[in-house]
Amino acid sequence: MTTPAIELKGISKAFGPVQANKDINIRVMPGTIHGIIGENGAGKSTLMSILYGFYKADAGEIFINGNKTEIPDSQHAIAAGIGMVFQHFKLVENFTVLENIVLGAEDGPMLTSSLRKARAQLKQLAEDYGLNVDPDAIIENIGVGQQQRVEILKALYRKAEILILDEPTGVLTPAEADQLFRILERLKDEGKTVILITHKLREIMEITDEVSVMRRGTMVGHVATAKTSPAELAEMMVGRKVLLEVDKAPAKPGRTILEVKNLSVTDKWGVKRLKEVSLTIRAGEILGIAGVAGNGQSELLEVLGGYQKATGEVILNGEAIDLTGLHSDGQTRRSRGIAHVPEDRQAEGLIMNFTAWENMVLGYHNDPKYQKNALFMDNAAIRKDTEEKMARFDVRPPLPELTAKSFSGGNQQKIVVAREIERNPDLLLVGQPTRGVDIGAIEFIHKQIVALRDAGKAILLVSVELDEIMSLSDRIAVMFDGRIMGERDPEKTSVQELGLLMAGISGEAA
Amino acid sequence: MDFLLLLDTSVLGTTIRMATPLLLACLAGLFSERAGIFDIGLEGKMLLSAFLAAAVAYTSGNVWIGLLAGIAGSLMLSGIHGLASITFRGNQLISGVAINFFASGITVVAAQSWFGQGGRTPQISGAARFDPIIWPGALTRIRDLLQANLSTKIYSQIISGHAIIVYIALLAVPLAWWILYRTRFGLRLRAVGENPAAVDTAGISVIRLRFGAIMIAGVLCGIAGAYMSTALQAGFVREMSAGRGYIALAALIFAKWRPWQALGATLLFGYLQALALRPDIIEKAIGVKVQVQLLDALPYILTVVILAGFVGKAIPPRAGGEPYVKER
């Protein structure tokens, strides 16, 4: 039997009262792509950060190629042939690609010769693995896909034999993700060992050889990818059966809630972002907007949410909405019955340094029920309100005093969704409701959206995840280049047809 | 009116002398802030060093021992700053302010208790002081200089006639540039001020690097302080740093954290300080008598203008002021 490239025995790690890893055992065979899957907060990243020497384990042993190895810091991990691509890249933004690669692996105290040597080696690596990046480009000027390549090159430049990637596709477009997978396969062909941390079942099924499943800090099982199924993995991850499909009854659309006519947005550089968009949404239906990111969906949400000026007409419940004047703001929109779960929860939905209870009233802070008197807010009432909402939306941990940033992505999103849905709006705008959210939370959020629909509300859903659009929407509109390319019935369309529309090829022409 | 008078060689020579402590302090701030540690305590380090240098030079009769004492004092304060803001991840501004208060108080108290001259050291002279180095062939007597041609004046008054520390400070500029941009240490130092996590995951100790940077700052501030009390003046008087630490910080922002620009910025401040010493020249040059108080205030006014952001966008090192904590 071959020796495992990595073997971890009995790894435990606690952050204060939180046990992030409990007695973890795992073996990774050389020359394989090994997936580690688990929900957000299951302890995957912590485990790998311990392997990379970024955190120190409280207990446990690490064996590299059969030899017991101490990894007190990243220097030792690098020396042991381990490289890591973190979820949030560890790059110096205003350095060049070359400088970032050389940093910490210079071959002498003088820079010029180190850089010269690195340049030659980089060229070789780029050829060997198909990793082309301009060595003189400044990091902040290149896209995330390229930045990720720099991270991989950094590891390879340090002669990594074992490459750990933490949620590498979270920031990538589907095409970039495909490219990444080709690169990983190439690395595997060259004999490298790859550990892929993800919470996306599709990625595990597509590329890994073996998979280890983690749940709440423990390792719940190891299986060969070929011998498992997404449903089985999902059940292992969550600890119960999970519905990967949304269970919903046919829509019973009622009166028209929202009517949008010829909506256009021109940005500050004079580029038209939204071009004469018209659509209607009735009570009790979900209109899904499909499209590749950056084709006007964000602008549509921003206009309806009240923080982007536009021309055209928007009629809500039979009354026109002010699109440019004094009453064109989020506050007014909310008072008219539009709730908004924005696309970027960390930048637009929450204030990360505020507590959960403070976040729970953002945008609704003028509600009389939160006021104690003319001067003060009724913080006790807000806290109580937050506790109830957290309980109903299963936010974990259910502690109103925690800051938003201390929740996992899924729980942050639940806070935003709870805040908006609990207002019982006539129209709910939802952008990327499950981006970076784990399976259990996705299922929950989807259920809530459908429940709101069934309560006779109108929902505008924007998502770049086609699966999500297909399973949630009652009607699908596809956006391309600021226009609506067409509308389709999810029961009667196909991914292929939608894909063509998303690429700007209209159904009639195709 | 003759604006050329404003470029009088004696004023320009004084400019260099006045700019020297600013330049050293500015470079100190540059190393520290490029590594991500804000150092508002430049002022206090200079002050303590000025006192120790003068006191020890007077007592020992050797200015070099005084210089070493000054550097040691400044380094000690750097160590405190590092302990507070790097090791214990305290607030860098508060630590810096504390250092300034400490230096401001301890120098006067110690001076009073050692020398009993109202918080100052006795006048120092001879081997206890850095004397100007007169370059071969340079003129020193005013009568000779008045008759000399321009190139002789430039040679005698701008190039020649400064204490050794002035030349060290000027050499420190290309040296700082070279260290920052041409050495491994410089690359890492710049990186740790931009994204310490990148440095940490590359297997380099963030703490060691940052301590290294503030120790360099300590040495430079020590030299700056010693220069003030043993070369620019002959002895320590209370609060003699007179806000130079803050002016150096303003110059640092003006220079956008780059060494050559730091030289330019500190020369500008030095020039204003030099002009303030020569109201007669200003009166001749612009034909109007300007209040000395206004001239004295000019460097400080410029500081305010720079700090208010009137000199274009200055982007500080991105991790500046933030203690490094591994994210959870």
mmCIF file of N, CA, C and O in Angstrom, chain A residues 12 32 41 85 101 104 200 272 440 458:
data_model
loop_
_atom_site.group_PDB
_atom_site.id
_atom_site.type_symbol
_atom_site.label_atom_id
_atom_site.label_comp_id
_atom_site.label_asym_id
_atom_site.label_seq_id
_atom_site.Cartn_x
_atom_site.Cartn_y
_atom_site.Cartn_z
ATOM 1 N N SER A 12 -7.184 18.530 16.934
ATOM 2 C CA SER A 12 -8.223 19.295 17.617
ATOM 3 C C SER A 12 -7.785 20.744 17.702
ATOM 4 O O SER A 12 -6.601 21.032 17.856
ATOM 5 N N THR A 32 -3.517 12.423 -6.051
ATOM 6 C CA THR A 32 -4.973 12.445 -6.196
ATOM 7 C C THR A 32 -5.495 13.857 -5.953
ATOM 8 O O THR A 32 -4.785 14.712 -5.421
ATOM 9 N N GLY A 41 -18.351 26.888 8.190
ATOM 10 C CA GLY A 41 -18.217 26.752 9.641
ATOM 11 C C GLY A 41 -18.058 25.320 10.105
ATOM 12 O O GLY A 41 -18.072 25.055 11.301
ATOM 13 N N VAL A 85 -3.648 27.931 -1.250
ATOM 14 C CA VAL A 85 -4.321 29.070 -1.859
ATOM 15 C C VAL A 85 -5.519 29.384 -0.973
ATOM 16 O O VAL A 85 -6.473 28.617 -0.925
ATOM 17 N N ILE A 101 5.305 36.685 -6.011
ATOM 18 C CA ILE A 101 5.752 35.297 -6.059
ATOM 19 C C ILE A 101 7.068 35.129 -5.312
ATOM 20 O O ILE A 101 7.288 34.156 -4.600
ATOM 21 N N GLY A 104 9.317 36.240 0.300
ATOM 22 C CA GLY A 104 9.507 35.144 1.249
ATOM 23 C C GLY A 104 10.289 33.978 0.687
ATOM 24 O O GLY A 104 10.702 33.095 1.415
ATOM 25 N N LYS A 200 -19.423 23.062 -2.473
ATOM 26 C CA LYS A 200 -20.247 22.849 -3.658
ATOM 27 C C LYS A 200 -20.144 21.399 -4.106
ATOM 28 O O LYS A 200 -19.081 20.928 -4.521
ATOM 29 N N LYS A 272 -24.537 53.079 -20.962
ATOM 30 C CA LYS A 272 -25.904 52.642 -20.648
ATOM 31 C C LYS A 272 -25.855 51.255 -20.029
ATOM 32 O O LYS A 272 -25.422 50.301 -20.648
ATOM 33 N N GLY A 440 -27.466 23.640 3.810
ATOM 34 C CA GLY A 440 -28.575 23.675 4.751
ATOM 35 C C GLY A 440 -29.263 25.038 4.719
ATOM 36 O O GLY A 440 -30.499 25.133 4.697
ATOM 37 N N ALA A 458 -45.092 39.467 -4.292
ATOM 38 C CA ALA A 458 -44.338 39.422 -5.544
ATOM 39 C C ALA A 458 -42.852 39.359 -5.227
ATOM 40 O O ALA A 458 -42.388 40.005 -4.291
#
